Amino acid sequence: MTGLVDVGDLTTALSQRDAVAVMESIYRISDRKMFAMDTDGNPITADAVLKDLVRCGYLKSADLADRFGNPATLDPAGDPEIVCAAGIFTSAEFLANNTSGNEFRKTASVMKMVINGFTGAGTIEMGGYDYDGGRRAEGDVKDFRAGQCMGACP
């Protein structure tokens, strides 16, 4: 799931902690400047809405850098609860260069986001289940693989 969230180049030039501090400072400076602007006393104006959107945008950017500035945060391969000899998937299963490996990596990526609380629910789409191949053994393999993926999810 790495590469899903891009917090820009700031985390390349600075540590994650420093990047978050810079983004939070930008938020505070912009907030003070916007607060000083006169809106003629009317609390609900296009100006007020624009200021609120800018504030939220800066704050959201700082939050994204804080939560996802380190790409390993979303990488299921580095989580021993998901991938290791005693994990949900063994390294051999997870790294297999075949359809099962692809489905296990996809499942683990969505699982990692749910386990870490980055999403409340996850959906995993698995193609090829129209059984056009016509062979019972092929359908059984697909059903078993889907069951493994469903059973892996907490």
Coordinates of N, CA and C in Angstrom, one line a residue:
M1 N 0.8 -1.2 0.0 CA 0.0 0.0 0.0 C 0.9 1.2 0.0
T2 N 2.2 1.1 -0.1 CA 3.0 2.2 -0.2 C 2.7 3.0 -1.4
G3 N 2.9 4.3 -1.4 CA 2.6 5.2 -2.5 C 1.2 5.6 -2.6
L4 N 0.3 5.2 -1.6 CA -1.1 5.6 -1.6 C -1.3 7.0 -1.2
V5 N -0.5 7.5 -0.3 CA -0.6 8.8 0.2 C 0.7 9.6 -0.1
D6 N 0.6 10.7 -0.7 CA 1.8 11.5 -1.0 C 1.7 12.8 -0.2
V7 N 2.7 13.0 0.6 CA 2.7 14.2 1.4 C 3.7 15.3 0.9
G8 N 4.1 15.1 -0.4 CA 5.0 16.0 -1.0 C 6.5 15.8 -0.7
D9 N 7.3 16.7 -1.1 CA 8.8 16.6 -1.0 C 9.3 17.1 0.4
L10 N 8.4 17.7 1.2 CA 8.9 18.2 2.4 C 9.5 17.1 3.3
T11 N 8.9 15.9 3.3 CA 9.4 14.8 4.1 C 10.7 14.2 3.5
T12 N 11.0 14.6 2.3 CA 12.3 14.1 1.8 C 13.4 15.0 2.3
A13 N 13.2 16.3 2.3 CA 14.2 17.3 2.8 C 14.3 17.4 4.3
L14 N 13.2 17.0 5.0 CA 13.2 17.1 6.5 C 12.8 15.8 7.1
S15 N 13.0 15.7 8.4 CA 12.5 14.5 9.1 C 11.0 14.6 9.1
Q16 N 10.3 13.5 9.4 CA 8.9 13.5 9.4 C 8.4 14.5 10.5
R17 N 9.1 14.5 11.7 CA 8.7 15.4 12.8 C 8.9 16.8 12.4
D18 N 10.0 17.2 11.7 CA 10.2 18.6 11.3 C 9.3 19.0 10.2
A19 N 8.9 18.1 9.3 CA 8.0 18.4 8.2 C 6.6 18.8 8.8
V20 N 6.2 18.0 9.8 CA 4.9 18.2 10.5 C 5.0 19.6 11.2
A21 N 6.1 19.9 11.9 CA 6.2 21.2 12.6 C 6.2 22.3 11.6
V22 N 6.8 22.2 10.4 CA 6.8 23.3 9.4 C 5.3 23.5 8.9
M23 N 4.6 22.4 8.6 CA 3.3 22.5 8.1 C 2.3 23.1 9.2
E24 N 2.5 22.7 10.4 CA 1.7 23.3 11.5 C 2.0 24.8 11.7
S25 N 3.3 25.2 11.5 CA 3.6 26.6 11.5 C 3.0 27.4 10.4
I26 N 3.0 26.8 9.2 CA 2.4 27.5 8.1 C 0.9 27.7 8.4
Y27 N 0.3 26.7 8.9 CA -1.2 26.7 9.3 C -1.4 27.9 10.3
R28 N -0.6 28.0 11.3 CA -0.8 29.1 12.3 C -0.5 30.5 11.7
I29 N 0.5 30.6 10.9 CA 0.8 31.9 10.3 C -0.4 32.3 9.4
S30 N -0.8 31.4 8.5 CA -1.9 31.7 7.6 C -3.2 32.0 8.4
D31 N -3.4 31.3 9.5 CA -4.6 31.5 10.3 C -4.6 32.9 10.9
R32 N -3.5 33.3 11.4 CA -3.4 34.7 12.0 C -3.6 35.7 10.9
K33 N -3.0 35.5 9.7 CA -3.2 36.5 8.7 C -4.7 36.6 8.3
M34 N -5.3 35.5 8.1 CA -6.7 35.5 7.7 C -7.6 36.1 8.8
F35 N -7.3 35.8 10.1 CA -8.1 36.4 11.2 C -8.0 37.9 11.2
A36 N -6.9 38.4 10.8 CA -6.7 39.9 10.8 C -7.5 40.5 9.6
M37 N -7.9 39.8 8.7 CA -8.6 40.4 7.5 C -10.0 40.8 8.0
D38 N -10.5 41.9 7.5 CA -11.8 42.4 7.8 C -12.9 41.8 6.9
T39 N -13.9 41.2 7.5 CA -15.0 40.7 6.7 C -16.3 41.5 6.9
D40 N -16.2 42.7 7.3 CA -17.3 43.6 7.5 C -18.4 43.1 8.5
G41 N -18.0 42.2 9.5 CA -18.9 41.8 10.5 C -19.9 40.7 10.1
N42 N -19.9 40.3 8.8 CA -20.9 39.3 8.4 C -20.2 37.9 8.6
P43 N -20.7 37.1 9.5 CA -20.0 35.8 9.8 C -20.1 34.8 8.7
I44 N -21.1 34.8 7.8 CA -21.2 33.8 6.7 C -21.1 34.5 5.4
T45 N -19.8 34.5 4.9 CA -19.6 35.2 3.6 C -18.7 34.2 2.8
A46 N -18.6 34.5 1.6 CA -17.7 33.7 0.7 C -16.2 33.8 1.3
D47 N -15.9 35.0 1.8 CA -14.6 35.2 2.4 C -14.4 34.3 3.6
A48 N -15.4 34.2 4.5 CA -15.3 33.3 5.7 C -15.2 31.8 5.2
V49 N -15.9 31.5 4.2 CA -15.9 30.1 3.8 C -14.5 29.8 3.2
L50 N -14.0 30.7 2.4 CA -12.6 30.5 1.8 C -11.6 30.4 2.9
K51 N -11.7 31.3 3.9 CA -10.7 31.2 5.0 C -10.8 29.8 5.7
D52 N -12.0 29.4 5.9 CA -12.1 28.1 6.6 C -11.5 26.9 5.7
L53 N -11.8 27.0 4.4 CA -11.2 26.0 3.5 C -9.7 26.0 3.5
V54 N -9.1 27.2 3.5 CA -7.6 27.3 3.6 C -7.1 26.7 4.9
R55 N -7.7 27.1 6.0 CA -7.3 26.6 7.3 C -7.4 25.0 7.3
C56 N -8.5 24.5 6.9 CA -8.6 23.0 6.9 C -7.6 22.4 6.0
G57 N -7.3 23.0 4.8 CA -6.3 22.4 3.9 C -4.9 22.4 4.5
Y58 N -4.5 23.4 5.2 CA -3.2 23.4 5.8 C -3.1 22.4 6.9
L59 N -4.2 22.4 7.7 CA -4.2 21.4 8.9 C -4.2 20.0 8.4
K60 N -5.0 19.7 7.3 CA -5.0 18.4 6.7 C -3.7 18.0 6.2
S61 N -3.0 18.9 5.6 CA -1.6 18.6 5.1 C -0.7 18.2 6.2
A62 N -0.7 18.9 7.3 CA 0.1 18.6 8.4 C -0.3 17.2 9.0
D63 N -1.6 17.0 9.1 CA -2.0 15.7 9.6 C -1.5 14.5 8.7
L64 N -1.6 14.7 7.4 CA -1.2 13.7 6.5 C 0.3 13.4 6.6
A65 N 1.1 14.5 6.8 CA 2.5 14.3 6.9 C 2.8 13.6 8.2
D66 N 2.0 13.9 9.3 CA 2.2 13.2 10.6 C 1.9 11.8 10.5
R67 N 0.8 11.4 9.9 CA 0.4 10.0 9.9 C 1.1 9.2 8.8
F68 N 1.4 9.8 7.6 CA 1.9 9.0 6.5 C 3.2 9.5 6.0
G69 N 3.9 10.3 6.7 CA 5.2 10.8 6.3 C 6.3 9.7 6.1
N70 N 6.1 8.6 6.8 CA 6.9 7.5 6.7 C 6.2 6.4 5.9
P71 N 6.6 6.1 4.7 CA 5.9 5.1 3.9 C 5.7 3.8 4.5
A72 N 6.6 3.4 5.5 CA 6.5 2.1 6.1 C 5.2 2.0 6.9
T73 N 4.6 3.1 7.2 CA 3.3 3.1 8.0 C 2.2 2.3 7.3
L74 N 2.3 2.3 6.0 CA 1.2 1.6 5.2 C 1.7 0.3 4.6
D75 N 3.0 -0.1 4.8 CA 3.5 -1.3 4.2 C 3.3 -2.5 5.0
P76 N 2.4 -3.4 4.5 CA 2.1 -4.6 5.3 C 3.3 -5.6 5.4
A77 N 4.3 -5.5 4.4 CA 5.4 -6.4 4.4 C 6.3 -6.3 5.7
G78 N 6.3 -5.1 6.3 CA 7.1 -4.8 7.5 C 6.3 -5.1 8.8
D79 N 5.1 -5.5 8.7 CA 4.3 -5.8 9.9 C 4.4 -7.3 10.3
P80 N 5.0 -7.6 11.4 CA 5.2 -9.0 11.7 C 3.9 -9.8 12.0
E81 N 2.8 -9.0 12.4 CA 1.5 -9.6 12.6 C 0.9 -10.1 11.3
I82 N 1.3 -9.5 10.2 CA 0.7 -9.8 8.9 C 1.6 -10.8 8.1
V83 N 2.9 -10.4 8.1 CA 3.9 -11.2 7.3 C 5.1 -11.7 8.1
C84 N 5.1 -12.9 8.4 CA 6.3 -13.6 9.0 C 5.9 -15.1 9.2
A85 N 6.8 -15.8 9.7 CA 6.6 -17.3 9.9 C 5.3 -17.5 10.8
A86 N 5.1 -16.7 11.8 CA 4.0 -16.8 12.7 C 2.9 -15.8 12.4
G87 N 3.0 -15.1 11.3 CA 2.0 -14.1 10.9 C 0.9 -14.7 10.1
I88 N 0.0 -13.9 9.6 CA -1.2 -14.3 8.9 C -0.7 -14.9 7.6
F89 N 0.3 -14.3 6.9 CA 0.9 -14.8 5.7 C 2.3 -15.1 6.0
T90 N 2.8 -16.2 5.5 CA 4.3 -16.5 5.5 C 4.9 -15.6 4.5
S91 N 6.2 -15.4 4.6 CA 6.9 -14.6 3.6 C 6.8 -15.2 2.2
A92 N 6.9 -16.6 2.2 CA 6.8 -17.3 0.9 C 5.4 -17.0 0.2
E93 N 4.3 -17.1 1.0 CA 3.0 -16.8 0.5 C 2.9 -15.4 0.0
F94 N 3.4 -14.5 0.8 CA 3.2 -13.0 0.5 C 4.0 -12.6 -0.7
L95 N 5.2 -13.2 -0.8 CA 6.1 -12.8 -1.9 C 6.0 -13.6 -3.2
A96 N 5.1 -14.6 -3.1 CA 5.0 -15.5 -4.3 C 4.6 -14.7 -5.6
N97 N 5.3 -15.1 -6.6 CA 5.1 -14.4 -7.9 C 4.0 -15.1 -8.7
N98 N 2.8 -15.2 -8.1 CA 1.7 -15.9 -8.8 C 0.4 -15.2 -8.4
T99 N -0.7 -15.7 -8.8 CA -2.0 -15.1 -8.5 C -2.3 -15.1 -7.0
S100 N -1.9 -16.2 -6.3 CA -2.2 -16.2 -4.9 C -1.4 -15.1 -4.2
G101 N -0.1 -15.0 -4.6 CA 0.7 -13.9 -4.0 C 0.2 -12.5 -4.2
N102 N -0.3 -12.3 -5.4 CA -0.9 -11.0 -5.8 C -2.2 -10.7 -4.9
E103 N -3.0 -11.8 -4.7 CA -4.2 -11.6 -3.9 C -3.9 -11.4 -2.4
F104 N -2.9 -12.1 -2.0 CA -2.5 -12.0 -0.6 C -1.9 -10.6 -0.3
R105 N -1.1 -10.1 -1.2 CA -0.5 -8.7 -1.0 C -1.6 -7.7 -1.0
K106 N -2.6 -7.8 -1.9 CA -3.7 -6.9 -2.0 C -4.5 -7.0 -0.7
T107 N -4.8 -8.2 -0.2 CA -5.5 -8.4 1.0 C -4.8 -7.8 2.2
A108 N -3.5 -8.0 2.3 CA -2.7 -7.5 3.4 C -2.6 -6.0 3.4
S109 N -2.6 -5.4 2.2 CA -2.6 -3.9 2.1 C -3.8 -3.3 2.7
V110 N -5.0 -3.8 2.3 CA -6.2 -3.3 2.8 C -6.3 -3.6 4.3
M111 N -5.9 -4.8 4.7 CA -6.0 -5.2 6.1 C -5.1 -4.2 7.0
K112 N -3.9 -3.9 6.5 CA -3.1 -3.0 7.2 C -3.7 -1.6 7.5
M113 N -4.4 -1.1 6.5 CA -5.1 0.2 6.6 C -6.2 0.1 7.7
V114 N -7.0 -1.1 7.7 CA -8.0 -1.3 8.7 C -7.4 -1.4 10.1
I115 N -6.4 -2.3 10.2 CA -5.8 -2.6 11.5 C -5.3 -1.3 12.1
N116 N -4.6 -0.5 11.3 CA -4.0 0.8 11.8 C -5.0 1.9 12.0
G117 N -6.3 1.6 11.7 CA -7.3 2.6 11.9 C -7.4 3.7 10.9
F118 N -6.7 3.5 9.7 CA -6.8 4.5 8.7 C -8.1 4.5 7.9
T119 N -8.8 3.4 8.0 CA -10.1 3.3 7.4 C -11.0 2.4 8.2
G120 N -12.3 2.6 8.2 CA -13.2 1.8 9.0 C -13.5 0.4 8.4
A121 N -13.4 0.3 7.1 CA -13.7 -0.9 6.5 C -12.9 -1.0 5.2
G122 N -12.7 -2.2 4.7 CA -12.0 -2.3 3.5 C -12.7 -3.3 2.5
T123 N -12.5 -3.0 1.2 CA -13.1 -3.9 0.2 C -12.0 -4.4 -0.7
I124 N -12.0 -5.7 -0.9 CA -11.0 -6.3 -1.7 C -11.7 -7.0 -2.9
E125 N -11.3 -6.5 -4.1 CA -11.9 -7.0 -5.3 C -11.0 -8.1 -5.9
M126 N -11.6 -9.2 -6.2 CA -10.9 -10.4 -6.8 C -11.6 -10.7 -8.1
G127 N -10.8 -10.6 -9.2 CA -11.4 -10.9 -10.5 C -11.3 -12.4 -10.8
G128 N -12.0 -12.8 -11.9 CA -11.9 -14.1 -12.5 C -12.8 -15.1 -11.8
Y129 N -13.9 -14.7 -11.2 CA -14.7 -15.6 -10.5 C -16.0 -15.9 -11.3
D130 N -16.0 -15.7 -12.6 CA -17.1 -16.0 -13.4 C -17.1 -17.5 -13.9
Y131 N -16.0 -18.1 -13.5 CA -15.8 -19.6 -13.8 C -15.9 -20.0 -15.3
D132 N -15.5 -19.1 -16.2 CA -15.6 -19.4 -17.6 C -14.6 -20.5 -18.0
G133 N -13.6 -20.8 -17.2 CA -12.7 -21.8 -17.5 C -13.3 -23.2 -17.6
G134 N -14.4 -23.4 -16.9 CA -15.2 -24.6 -17.1 C -14.6 -25.8 -16.3
R135 N -13.4 -25.7 -15.7 CA -12.8 -26.8 -15.0 C -13.1 -26.7 -13.5
R136 N -13.6 -27.7 -13.0 CA -13.9 -27.7 -11.5 C -12.7 -27.4 -10.7
A137 N -11.6 -28.0 -11.0 CA -10.3 -27.8 -10.2 C -9.9 -26.4 -10.2
E138 N -10.1 -25.7 -11.3 CA -9.8 -24.3 -11.4 C -10.7 -23.5 -10.4
G139 N -11.9 -23.8 -10.5 CA -12.9 -23.1 -9.6 C -12.6 -23.4 -8.1
D140 N -12.2 -24.6 -7.8 CA -11.9 -24.9 -6.4 C -10.7 -24.1 -5.9
V141 N -9.7 -24.0 -6.8 CA -8.5 -23.2 -6.4 C -8.9 -21.7 -6.1
K142 N -9.7 -21.2 -7.0 CA -10.1 -19.8 -6.8 C -10.9 -19.6 -5.5
D143 N -11.9 -20.6 -5.3 CA -12.7 -20.5 -4.1 C -11.8 -20.6 -2.8
F144 N -10.8 -21.5 -2.8 CA -9.9 -21.7 -1.7 C -9.1 -20.4 -1.4
R145 N -8.6 -19.8 -2.5 CA -7.8 -18.6 -2.4 C -8.7 -17.5 -1.8
A146 N -9.9 -17.3 -2.3 CA -10.8 -16.3 -1.8 C -11.1 -16.6 -0.3
G147 N -11.2 -17.8 0.1 CA -11.5 -18.2 1.5 C -10.2 -17.8 2.4
Q148 N -9.0 -18.1 1.8 CA -7.8 -17.7 2.6 C -7.8 -16.2 2.8
C149 N -8.1 -15.4 1.8 CA -8.1 -14.0 1.9 C -9.2 -13.5 2.9
M150 N -10.4 -14.1 2.8 CA -11.4 -13.7 3.8 C -11.0 -14.1 5.2
G151 N -10.5 -15.3 5.4 CA -10.1 -15.7 6.7 C -8.9 -15.0 7.3
A152 N -8.1 -14.3 6.4 CA -7.0 -13.6 6.9 C -7.4 -12.3 7.6
C153 N -8.5 -11.7 7.1 CA -9.0 -10.4 7.6 C -9.5 -10.6 9.0
P154 N -9.0 -9.7 10.0 CA -9.5 -9.8 11.3 C -11.0 -9.3 11.5

